[in-house]
XYZ file of N, CA and C in Angstrom:
315
model
N 47.271 31.660 -54.362
C 46.854 32.971 -54.814
C 47.205 33.197 -56.275
N 48.143 32.421 -56.813
C 48.486 32.581 -58.230
C 47.338 32.148 -59.131
N 46.468 31.295 -58.621
C 45.327 30.833 -59.414
C 44.341 31.959 -59.713
N 44.327 33.002 -58.878
C 43.417 34.128 -59.099
C 44.167 35.384 -59.537
N 45.430 35.227 -59.947
C 46.181 36.347 -60.490
C 46.931 37.196 -59.483
N 47.067 36.722 -58.262
C 47.795 37.477 -57.243
C 49.186 36.894 -57.075
N 50.098 37.723 -56.588
C 51.441 37.226 -56.311
C 51.938 37.815 -54.995
N 52.867 37.131 -54.354
C 53.448 37.582 -53.096
C 54.899 37.945 -53.355
N 55.301 39.129 -52.931
C 56.679 39.573 -53.079
C 57.486 39.078 -51.887
N 58.458 38.240 -52.145
C 59.299 37.713 -51.066
C 60.121 38.830 -50.426
N 60.537 39.824 -51.205
C 61.368 40.911 -50.686
C 60.583 41.867 -49.793
N 59.322 42.106 -50.133
C 58.515 43.087 -49.402
C 57.741 42.494 -48.228
N 57.531 41.198 -48.230
C 56.683 40.566 -47.221
C 57.424 40.405 -45.901
N 56.808 40.915 -44.839
C 57.313 40.761 -43.478
C 56.179 40.254 -42.622
N 56.504 39.700 -41.467
C 55.461 39.187 -40.588
C 55.738 39.552 -39.145
N 54.674 39.540 -38.363
C 54.734 39.944 -36.964
C 53.841 39.014 -36.151
N 54.340 38.557 -35.017
C 53.553 37.737 -34.097
C 53.229 38.601 -32.889
N 51.958 38.663 -32.533
C 51.545 39.450 -31.374
C 51.192 38.519 -30.230
N 51.683 38.870 -29.031
C 51.322 38.133 -27.836
C 52.202 36.941 -27.511
N 53.112 36.579 -28.386
C 54.028 35.465 -28.140
C 55.455 35.979 -28.146
N 56.301 35.345 -27.369
C 57.703 35.771 -27.338
C 58.527 35.048 -28.395
N 58.225 33.793 -28.644
C 58.976 33.018 -29.629
C 58.022 32.441 -30.667
N 58.486 32.401 -31.886
C 57.704 31.788 -32.950
C 58.679 31.187 -33.951
N 58.288 30.087 -34.536
C 59.127 29.456 -35.557
C 59.158 30.358 -36.787
N 60.225 30.283 -37.558
C 60.292 31.096 -38.785
C 59.154 30.745 -39.740
N 58.652 31.751 -40.416
C 57.602 31.558 -41.408
C 58.277 31.410 -42.768
N 58.001 30.295 -43.426
C 58.660 29.996 -44.697
C 57.733 30.254 -45.869
N 58.309 30.757 -46.951
C 57.590 30.937 -48.209
C 58.476 30.370 -49.307
N 57.984 29.336 -49.974
C 58.764 28.633 -50.989
C 60.103 28.153 -50.434
N 60.072 27.693 -49.186
C 61.247 27.142 -48.549
C 62.221 28.152 -47.971
N 61.944 29.438 -48.139
C 62.836 30.480 -47.629
C 62.143 31.219 -46.480
N 62.903 31.566 -45.421
C 62.275 32.308 -44.309
C 61.957 33.750 -44.690
N 60.774 34.207 -44.284
C 60.392 35.607 -44.504
C 60.927 36.461 -43.369
N 61.125 37.741 -43.647
C 61.653 38.665 -42.649
C 60.620 38.906 -41.542
N 61.084 38.861 -40.299
C 60.226 39.112 -39.149
C 60.428 40.562 -38.702
N 59.360 41.258 -38.345
C 59.476 42.651 -37.906
C 58.933 42.804 -36.479
N 59.296 43.905 -35.827
C 58.844 44.181 -34.462
C 57.606 45.064 -34.416
N 57.415 45.870 -35.459
C 56.223 46.732 -35.543
C 56.007 47.143 -36.988
N 54.758 47.548 -37.296
C 54.449 48.053 -38.627
C 53.232 48.972 -38.540
N 53.025 49.736 -39.574
C 51.914 50.681 -39.631
C 50.774 50.049 -40.414
N 49.598 49.951 -39.797
C 48.426 49.380 -40.449
C 47.247 50.324 -40.256
N 46.718 50.826 -41.344
C 45.604 51.775 -41.323
C 45.899 52.970 -40.409
N 47.143 53.428 -40.442
C 47.526 54.603 -39.672
C 47.821 54.338 -38.209
N 47.800 53.075 -37.793
C 48.039 52.724 -36.398
C 49.251 51.798 -36.323
N 50.164 52.091 -35.400
C 51.346 51.250 -35.216
C 50.942 49.964 -34.501
N 51.254 48.841 -35.114
C 51.026 47.531 -34.516
C 52.380 47.022 -34.031
N 52.438 46.479 -32.807
C 53.702 45.966 -32.294
C 53.523 44.576 -31.690
N 54.629 43.967 -31.280
C 54.606 42.605 -30.750
C 53.801 42.485 -29.469
N 53.767 43.520 -28.669
C 53.063 43.464 -27.392
C 51.547 43.521 -27.558
N 51.067 43.828 -28.758
C 49.628 43.958 -29.034
C 48.989 44.995 -28.121
N 49.742 46.030 -27.803
C 49.275 47.087 -26.914
C 48.687 48.242 -27.725
N 47.696 48.885 -27.158
C 47.104 50.049 -27.810
C 47.758 51.356 -27.375
N 48.701 51.285 -26.440
C 49.352 52.506 -25.945
C 49.917 53.384 -27.054
N 50.678 52.815 -28.014
C 51.200 53.681 -29.081
C 50.088 54.340 -29.894
N 49.037 53.594 -30.181
C 47.931 54.140 -30.966
C 47.211 55.242 -30.202
N 46.997 55.042 -28.915
C 46.308 56.043 -28.097
C 47.150 57.313 -27.998
N 48.451 57.147 -27.773
C 49.341 58.301 -27.721
C 49.352 59.062 -29.026
N 49.356 58.326 -30.124
C 49.322 58.940 -31.458
C 48.036 59.750 -31.651
N 46.898 59.182 -31.260
C 45.614 59.876 -31.416
C 45.562 61.124 -30.529
N 46.135 61.034 -29.312
C 46.143 62.184 -28.411
C 46.974 63.320 -29.003
N 48.103 62.997 -29.614
C 48.933 64.020 -30.256
C 48.184 64.688 -31.410
N 47.512 63.881 -32.226
C 46.763 64.438 -33.357
C 45.606 65.313 -32.879
N 44.918 64.895 -31.823
C 43.811 65.687 -31.286
C 44.326 67.000 -30.701
N 45.485 66.960 -30.041
C 46.067 68.190 -29.483
C 46.427 69.169 -30.596
N 46.969 68.659 -31.698
C 47.292 69.517 -32.845
C 46.026 70.124 -33.443
N 44.977 69.329 -33.521
C 43.694 69.812 -34.034
C 43.147 70.909 -33.128
N 43.200 70.665 -31.814
C 42.717 71.645 -30.841
C 43.493 72.958 -30.975
N 44.813 72.848 -31.108
C 45.659 74.037 -31.221
C 45.377 74.788 -32.524
N 45.122 74.059 -33.594
C 44.825 74.695 -34.885
C 43.520 75.491 -34.834
N 42.649 75.127 -33.905
C 41.361 75.821 -33.765
C 41.436 76.987 -32.772
N 42.622 77.415 -32.404
C 42.806 78.514 -31.450
C 41.972 79.751 -31.799
N 41.917 80.166 -33.081
C 41.076 81.335 -33.398
C 39.599 81.140 -33.035
N 39.125 79.914 -33.139
C 37.723 79.635 -32.777
C 37.545 79.786 -31.274
N 38.498 79.251 -30.497
C 38.374 79.307 -29.043
C 38.442 80.749 -28.528
N 39.233 81.611 -29.191
C 39.368 82.999 -28.761
C 38.221 83.889 -29.261
N 37.480 83.406 -30.227
C 36.379 84.165 -30.804
C 35.224 84.278 -29.802
N 34.416 85.307 -29.967
C 33.293 85.538 -29.056
C 32.015 84.817 -29.500
N 32.180 83.637 -30.049
C 30.989 82.866 -30.411
C 30.491 82.106 -29.189
N 29.252 81.658 -29.251
C 28.621 80.985 -28.108
C 29.355 79.707 -27.730
N 29.361 79.412 -26.416
C 29.997 78.200 -25.916
C 29.355 76.952 -26.521
N 28.086 77.026 -26.827
C 27.385 75.900 -27.444
C 28.004 75.568 -28.797
N 28.326 76.594 -29.572
C 28.945 76.406 -30.892
C 30.368 75.877 -30.724
N 31.094 76.423 -29.742
C 32.457 75.935 -29.484
C 32.423 74.458 -29.095
N 31.448 74.071 -28.282
C 31.307 72.671 -27.891
C 31.001 71.782 -29.088
N 30.170 72.290 -29.979
C 29.841 71.543 -31.190
C 31.083 71.361 -32.067
N 31.878 72.413 -32.214
C 33.120 72.331 -32.987
C 34.066 71.318 -32.338
N 34.195 71.380 -31.015
C 35.068 70.451 -30.295
C 34.632 69.006 -30.519
N 33.337 68.726 -30.314
C 32.835 67.364 -30.472
C 32.969 66.879 -31.912
N 32.737 67.771 -32.866
C 32.773 67.389 -34.270
C 34.190 67.173 -34.782
N 35.130 68.012 -34.384
C 36.478 67.939 -34.929
C 37.482 67.272 -33.986
N 37.655 67.826 -32.818
C 38.717 67.355 -31.923
C 38.409 65.954 -31.390
N 37.231 65.752 -30.860
C 36.910 64.447 -30.275
C 36.865 63.357 -31.345
N 36.426 63.708 -32.555
C 36.406 62.740 -33.647
C 37.820 62.293 -33.991
N 38.763 63.250 -34.044
C 40.164 62.911 -34.314
C 40.705 62.025 -33.195
N 40.406 62.366 -31.959
C 40.901 61.610 -30.811
C 40.404 60.172 -30.821
N 39.139 59.965 -31.101
C 38.534 58.637 -30.947
C 38.523 57.807 -32.220
N 39.111 58.318 -33.286
C 39.177 57.566 -34.530
C 39.940 56.255 -34.299
N 39.311 55.148 -34.581
C 39.930 53.844 -34.404
C 39.852 53.292 -32.993
N 39.149 53.979 -32.085
C 39.085 53.542 -30.691
C 38.425 52.179 -30.539
N 37.602 51.798 -31.466
C 36.932 50.500 -31.387
C 37.885 49.323 -31.474
N 39.107 49.557 -31.961
C 40.080 48.478 -32.088
C 41.106 48.472 -30.962
N 41.038 49.432 -30.026
C 42.010 49.509 -28.959
C 41.736 48.415 -27.923
N 42.806 47.859 -27.374
C 42.639 46.881 -26.299
C 42.323 47.618 -25.015
N 41.588 46.986 -24.111
C 41.144 47.655 -22.890
C 41.844 47.137 -21.653
N 42.812 46.265 -21.807
C 43.512 45.742 -20.638
C 44.877 46.357 -20.506
């Protein structure tokens, strides 16, 4: 990567293996890099188990907060059709953001 002007920080670089219990140390310039158990990637927690449970729980919490923030809309005397449109546009979108990457097993 140095040939194209990029560099790797030995202090900041960590690695994670998903789906395996044991892995040999990953070396960079002869030194082992730090291994981590989880990290945040694009707003989603990635962990060793490669499970989507943390991500799904996180999305459910965010959707619940969104739903609660819209309390004035739900109490308003606007048509149920409009309330449904608001729900589908805001709450369900927050809930399902990133769902395409969730594991299904």
